[in-house]
Amino acid sequence: MFTRADLEAREAAGLAPYATLSRAARGRAFPEPESGTRTAFQKDRDRILHTTAFRRLEYKTQVFVNVSLSGGQGDHYRTRLTHTLEVSQVARSVALTLGLNETLAEAIALAHDLGHPPFGHAGERALNALMEEHGAAPNNTFDHNSQACRIVTVLEDRYPDFRGLNLTRDTLDGLNKHRRAGLGPPSLEAQLVDAADALAYTAHDLDDGLRSGLLTPEDLTELPLWAELLSRVPPASPSLTERDRRTLHRELLGWLIDDLTRATHAAIVESGVRTPEAVRALPERLVTYSPEMRVRLRETGDFLRSRLYRHWRVEMQVEQGTRLLTGLFTALLSRPSMLPPSVRARAEEGGLPRAVCDYVSGMTDRYAAELHAALRPPVPGAGWR
């Protein structure tokens, strides 16, 4: 049986000198005994996995709305949960190859999207606009990164001695994407999760776009990344069979992961860093792609924005989700007696708009749609059901 001390010693002996060691974790806001058999970062990971917010990711939108708003969608598109698991897999894989702390990378990856509201980035934009209109400073904005931090530090109510999850500062630092002005880059593990996030959604959005029919093989011929991928793995048919599509997705992931790993290793060696503190003292991040791949990924991002994320069918779902959340937020703000008691209690502390925003942003696509439908007036002549 391995004790926590054994696991920490194994980390110290096996990880690279610039990796973040569990035994050097920078503490928690509320001091508490650490586990006898788990490292501090294992404890963080396990706490995140057992949250209500993590379970709700299963029914939150990635690109395609997870609940039928207009004609329905298939069950095989990515959700926030499957995206999160893919990010975790990529981050852990690269961390192992580079000698980084796999468990810290996994904990950050599992928590990185906890703050996403229903209906993806459309929901995020809608709630931010509503908070700017109704919120009182300094709580008058909404973004999913800040909300993830709020969930793990305030909103999850599971322990008698503190609010939130009381995660280590190292894990929290990995979630503070937009609050690092003047602080330098975060740990290599946190940088890796950021890169794994972009890598995963680039690959799976291309895959889901093809699966949905919103992108066709002909559309992708104008994309340099795709043309090079086809030269590496020629498909059996120009029309791309389902097996072709799966093969191409798998090969694209492998290609991106290999480029990320090799370029990051080269950047680390060139920098000469030998400690986690030296990493955080640098002016720039070390986790990167090759210059050629950075160009390819910028081109692919532009392509996905213009051809998939702004596709008219996706825009229809964006509009529906925006109207739904706006109506729901407005109704709950105007009649707070409809809010659960726990939400009304939070309103006394942080104000009603913030409490409503927290409540709505925590909903799944399905629950938000059902609650909005319940608030609509009955159809004349249909009677009560």
XYZ file of C-alpha atoms in Angstrom:
385
model
C 0.000 0.000 0.000
C 1.350 3.405 -0.991
C 0.935 6.323 1.395
C 0.711 9.956 0.325
C 4.383 10.341 1.242
C 5.231 7.414 -1.037
C 3.298 8.945 -3.920
C 4.951 12.324 -3.371
C 8.397 10.703 -3.303
C 7.624 8.866 -6.525
C 6.634 12.180 -8.148
C 9.823 13.866 -6.978
C 11.935 11.038 -8.389
C 10.087 10.639 -11.682
C 8.903 14.062 -12.815
C 10.881 16.736 -14.641
C 12.486 19.466 -12.471
C 10.083 22.087 -13.872
C 6.966 20.034 -13.017
C 4.689 21.096 -10.166
C 5.146 18.655 -7.285
C 2.255 17.733 -5.023
C 4.376 18.031 -1.897
C 5.161 21.621 -2.926
C 1.489 22.538 -3.445
C 0.890 26.141 -2.432
C -1.763 25.380 0.157
C -5.493 25.937 0.469
C -7.493 28.979 1.565
C -8.767 27.016 4.575
C -6.134 24.794 6.216
C -7.237 21.174 6.496
C -5.539 17.800 6.903
C -4.394 16.199 3.677
C -5.294 12.608 2.822
C -3.087 9.812 4.047
C -3.249 7.988 0.709
C -3.827 10.704 -1.909
C -1.717 13.649 -3.009
C -3.102 17.163 -2.733
C -3.819 17.243 -6.464
C -5.559 13.857 -6.371
C -7.787 15.301 -3.661
C -8.539 18.327 -5.851
C -9.367 16.093 -8.823
C -11.687 13.885 -6.783
C -13.539 16.850 -5.302
C -14.125 18.300 -8.768
C -15.396 14.974 -10.127
C -18.042 14.712 -7.418
C -19.529 18.186 -7.902
C -23.029 18.844 -9.163
C -21.546 21.254 -11.700
C -19.428 18.488 -13.242
C -22.409 16.145 -13.652
C -24.400 18.891 -15.366
C -21.804 19.165 -18.134
C -23.374 16.075 -19.711
C -26.365 18.158 -20.797
C -24.660 21.413 -21.719
C -23.985 22.480 -25.299
C -20.604 22.373 -27.000
C -21.612 23.536 -30.521
C -24.874 21.693 -31.150
C -27.715 22.284 -28.680
C -28.197 19.259 -26.441
C -31.970 19.482 -26.287
C -34.504 19.566 -29.105
C -35.371 23.199 -29.783
C -36.059 22.785 -33.463
C -36.146 19.346 -34.970
C -33.750 17.721 -32.501
C -30.132 16.696 -32.736
C -28.387 13.355 -32.622
C -27.043 11.816 -29.460
C -23.482 11.544 -30.734
C -22.362 15.184 -30.860
C -19.914 16.448 -28.256
C -21.258 17.965 -25.082
C -19.361 19.968 -22.475
C -18.761 16.719 -20.591
C -17.321 14.753 -23.500
C -15.236 17.784 -24.478
C -13.918 18.002 -20.911
C -12.954 14.320 -20.954
C -11.173 14.753 -24.288
C -9.236 17.743 -22.929
C -8.277 15.701 -19.878
C -7.049 12.823 -22.047
C -4.913 15.092 -24.227
C -3.476 16.989 -21.245
C -2.622 13.797 -19.369
C -1.016 12.222 -22.430
C 1.261 15.190 -23.104
C 2.009 15.671 -19.395
C 3.260 12.091 -19.138
C 5.539 12.525 -22.161
C 6.985 15.824 -20.897
C 7.408 14.694 -17.293
C 4.791 17.107 -15.933
C 2.357 16.434 -13.109
C -0.378 14.432 -14.803
C -2.755 14.684 -11.836
C -2.592 18.474 -11.602
C -3.197 18.730 -15.357
C -6.148 16.374 -15.006
C -7.674 18.364 -12.128
C -7.450 21.655 -14.046
C -8.837 20.031 -17.201
C -11.829 18.546 -15.378
C -12.695 21.942 -13.865
C -11.924 24.223 -16.805
C -15.462 24.281 -18.277
C -17.537 24.059 -15.079
C -18.641 27.670 -15.536
C -20.219 27.287 -18.962
C -23.942 28.170 -19.018
C -26.617 26.457 -21.112
C -26.385 26.876 -24.901
C -22.621 27.297 -25.117
C -21.030 30.620 -26.013
C -24.425 32.013 -27.038
C -25.563 31.557 -23.446
C -22.371 33.162 -22.181
C -22.873 36.230 -24.383
C -26.530 36.495 -23.364
C -25.795 36.337 -19.625
C -22.935 38.818 -19.926
C -25.214 41.303 -21.703
C -27.901 40.825 -19.047
C -25.434 41.306 -16.210
C -24.056 44.460 -17.812
C -27.614 45.763 -17.989
C -28.806 44.714 -14.529
C -25.761 43.872 -12.418
C -24.215 46.191 -9.858
C -20.443 46.758 -10.003
C -18.129 44.938 -9.478
C -20.297 41.893 -10.239
C -21.755 43.132 -13.513
C -20.156 40.734 -15.976
C -20.248 37.037 -16.779
C -17.652 34.805 -18.385
C -17.277 31.073 -18.036
C -13.703 31.155 -16.713
C -14.566 33.443 -13.814
C -17.727 31.446 -13.199
C -15.726 28.210 -12.944
C -13.639 29.828 -10.194
C -16.817 31.045 -8.502
C -18.300 27.547 -8.574
C -15.294 25.885 -6.937
C -14.725 28.674 -4.377
C -18.280 29.742 -3.480
C -21.241 27.996 -5.066
C -20.550 24.312 -4.447
C -21.872 23.731 -0.929
C -20.558 20.372 0.291
C -18.455 20.940 3.391
C -19.334 22.270 6.869
C -16.174 24.316 7.461
C -15.840 26.290 4.228
C -17.611 27.292 1.050
C -16.643 25.788 -2.277
C -14.171 22.940 -2.655
C -11.119 24.489 -0.953
C -8.867 23.466 -3.837
C -5.142 24.074 -3.804
C -3.930 27.414 -5.078
C -2.136 25.553 -7.870
C -5.410 24.184 -9.281
C -7.191 27.516 -8.810
C -4.324 29.295 -10.563
C -4.923 27.070 -13.577
C -8.531 28.313 -13.789
C -7.739 32.029 -13.501
C -7.215 32.543 -17.224
C -8.191 36.223 -17.296
C -6.876 37.421 -13.936
C -3.130 37.113 -14.395
C -2.179 40.671 -15.401
C 1.395 41.243 -14.226
C 1.698 37.734 -12.776
C 3.469 35.979 -15.618
C 2.339 32.664 -17.083
C 0.824 29.907 -14.936
C 2.362 26.470 -14.340
C 3.250 24.304 -17.306
C 0.381 22.010 -16.336
C -2.092 24.919 -16.572
C -0.591 26.080 -19.874
C -0.934 22.539 -21.168
C -4.663 22.419 -20.346
C -5.220 25.657 -22.287
C -3.488 24.136 -25.311
C -5.326 20.824 -24.921
C -8.644 22.692 -24.822
C -8.007 24.395 -28.165
C -6.594 21.197 -29.665
C -9.602 19.111 -28.635
C -12.281 21.491 -29.866
C -10.487 22.096 -33.164
C -10.389 18.366 -33.907
C -13.838 17.463 -32.647
C -15.622 20.464 -34.142
C -14.330 19.456 -37.559
C -15.551 15.921 -36.846
C -18.974 17.042 -35.587
C -19.303 19.473 -38.486
C -18.837 16.598 -40.937
C -21.093 14.277 -38.930
C -23.872 16.867 -38.913
C -23.624 17.631 -42.622
C -23.059 21.332 -41.913
C -19.570 20.839 -43.315
C -18.938 18.712 -46.394
C -15.704 17.141 -47.642
C -15.806 19.674 -50.478
C -15.954 22.565 -47.975
C -12.823 21.307 -46.266
C -10.738 21.197 -49.445
C -10.042 24.916 -49.009
C -8.567 24.324 -45.543
C -4.754 23.816 -45.597
C -4.739 21.729 -42.408
C -7.268 19.328 -43.912
C -5.462 19.120 -47.247
C -2.252 18.171 -45.476
C -4.114 15.635 -43.323
C -5.531 13.976 -46.456
C -2.044 13.746 -47.921
C -0.940 11.936 -44.769
C -3.957 9.619 -44.588
C -5.675 9.294 -47.997
C -9.340 8.308 -47.485
C -10.836 5.269 -49.158
C -13.539 7.386 -50.822
C -13.796 11.082 -51.856
C -17.169 11.231 -50.112
C -15.607 10.099 -46.797
C -17.183 7.035 -45.267
C -17.893 6.980 -41.539
C -14.747 4.911 -41.046
C -12.748 7.467 -43.072
C -14.036 10.252 -40.871
C -13.105 8.389 -37.699
C -9.662 7.564 -39.060
C -9.027 11.181 -40.045
C -10.156 12.458 -36.641
C -7.868 10.015 -34.878
C -4.905 10.881 -37.099
C -5.535 14.626 -36.702
C -5.501 14.277 -32.922
C -2.266 12.311 -33.044
C -0.637 14.807 -35.385
C -1.618 17.816 -33.237
C -0.563 16.119 -29.993
C 2.808 15.143 -31.454
C 3.467 18.674 -32.732
C 2.430 20.217 -29.400
C 4.647 17.826 -27.439
C 7.741 18.271 -29.607
C 7.464 22.060 -29.891
C 6.848 22.473 -26.162
C 9.797 20.251 -25.268
C 12.039 22.296 -27.551
C 10.786 25.548 -25.981
C 11.433 24.236 -22.464
C 14.964 23.157 -23.358
C 15.701 26.492 -25.039
C 14.393 28.449 -22.040
C 16.657 26.611 -19.605
C 14.031 26.566 -16.850
C 14.735 24.135 -14.021
C 11.988 24.904 -11.524
C 8.229 25.658 -11.523
C 9.050 29.100 -10.115
C 11.273 29.830 -13.095
C 8.386 28.913 -15.423
C 6.077 31.411 -13.708
C 8.743 34.115 -13.843
C 9.015 34.005 -17.646
C 7.358 36.729 -19.736
C 5.837 34.230 -22.178
C 4.296 30.765 -22.101
C 6.343 27.722 -23.042
C 3.574 25.353 -24.133
C 3.305 25.910 -27.863
C 3.079 24.448 -31.362
C 5.585 24.629 -34.179
C 5.402 27.908 -36.160
C 3.886 26.040 -39.132
C 1.190 24.446 -36.992
C 0.321 27.763 -35.344
C -0.437 29.138 -38.809
C -2.523 26.076 -39.692
C -4.516 26.355 -36.455
C -5.221 30.065 -36.975
C -6.505 29.273 -40.456
C -8.647 26.450 -39.081
C -10.100 28.679 -36.365
C -11.069 31.284 -38.949
C -12.619 28.567 -41.114
C -14.684 27.111 -38.264
C -15.939 30.533 -37.200
C -17.120 31.444 -40.679
C -18.324 28.064 -41.923
C -19.558 26.175 -38.836
C -20.131 28.439 -35.833
C -21.958 30.978 -38.047
C -23.758 28.419 -40.170
C -27.405 29.428 -40.494
C -28.632 26.325 -38.697
C -26.281 26.953 -35.791
C -27.307 30.627 -35.794
C -30.943 29.541 -35.439
C -30.038 27.617 -32.305
C -27.969 30.555 -31.054
C -30.970 32.865 -31.439
C -33.311 30.419 -29.732
C -30.926 29.891 -26.830
C -30.350 33.634 -26.446
C -34.070 34.406 -26.360
C -34.736 31.557 -23.952
C -32.085 32.600 -21.423
C -33.024 36.271 -21.717
C -36.665 35.463 -21.019
C -35.791 33.184 -18.137
C -33.380 35.651 -16.527
C -35.836 38.536 -16.884
C -38.739 36.556 -15.433
C -36.760 35.377 -12.400
C -35.337 38.844 -11.809
C -38.801 40.428 -11.883
C -40.353 37.780 -9.617
C -37.670 36.479 -7.236
C -40.290 34.537 -5.281
C -39.937 31.897 -8.031
C -36.328 31.289 -7.001
C -35.428 28.399 -4.691
C -34.738 29.466 -1.069
C -30.996 28.797 -1.371
C -30.779 31.156 -4.369
C -32.772 33.865 -2.582
C -30.353 33.568 0.342
C -27.409 34.210 -1.966
C -29.197 37.276 -3.336
C -28.987 38.879 0.102
C -25.211 38.554 -0.024
C -24.283 39.328 -3.634
C -27.378 40.991 -5.042
C -30.324 39.597 -6.968
C -28.869 39.837 -10.507
C -25.779 37.831 -9.503
C -27.898 35.215 -7.716
C -30.173 34.834 -10.757
C -27.138 34.655 -13.047
C -25.566 31.924 -10.902
C -28.832 29.979 -10.909
C -29.471 30.230 -14.647
C -25.863 29.600 -15.661
C -25.838 26.400 -13.641
C -28.797 24.930 -15.521
C -28.479 22.289 -18.208
C -29.863 23.050 -21.674
C -32.734 20.702 -20.973
C -33.719 22.139 -17.603
C -33.516 25.718 -18.864
C -35.799 24.837 -21.801
C -38.281 23.022 -19.553
C -38.396 25.858 -17.004
C -38.823 28.451 -19.723
C -41.646 26.422 -21.234
C -43.348 26.192 -17.844
C -43.335 29.993 -17.579
C -45.011 30.534 -20.947
C -48.744 31.282 -20.851
C -51.054 28.421 -21.878
C -52.227 28.320 -25.479
C -55.771 29.791 -25.691
C -58.368 27.029 -25.847
C -55.901 24.283 -24.979
C -57.007 24.087 -21.376
C -54.845 23.235 -18.383
C -52.789 20.059 -18.300
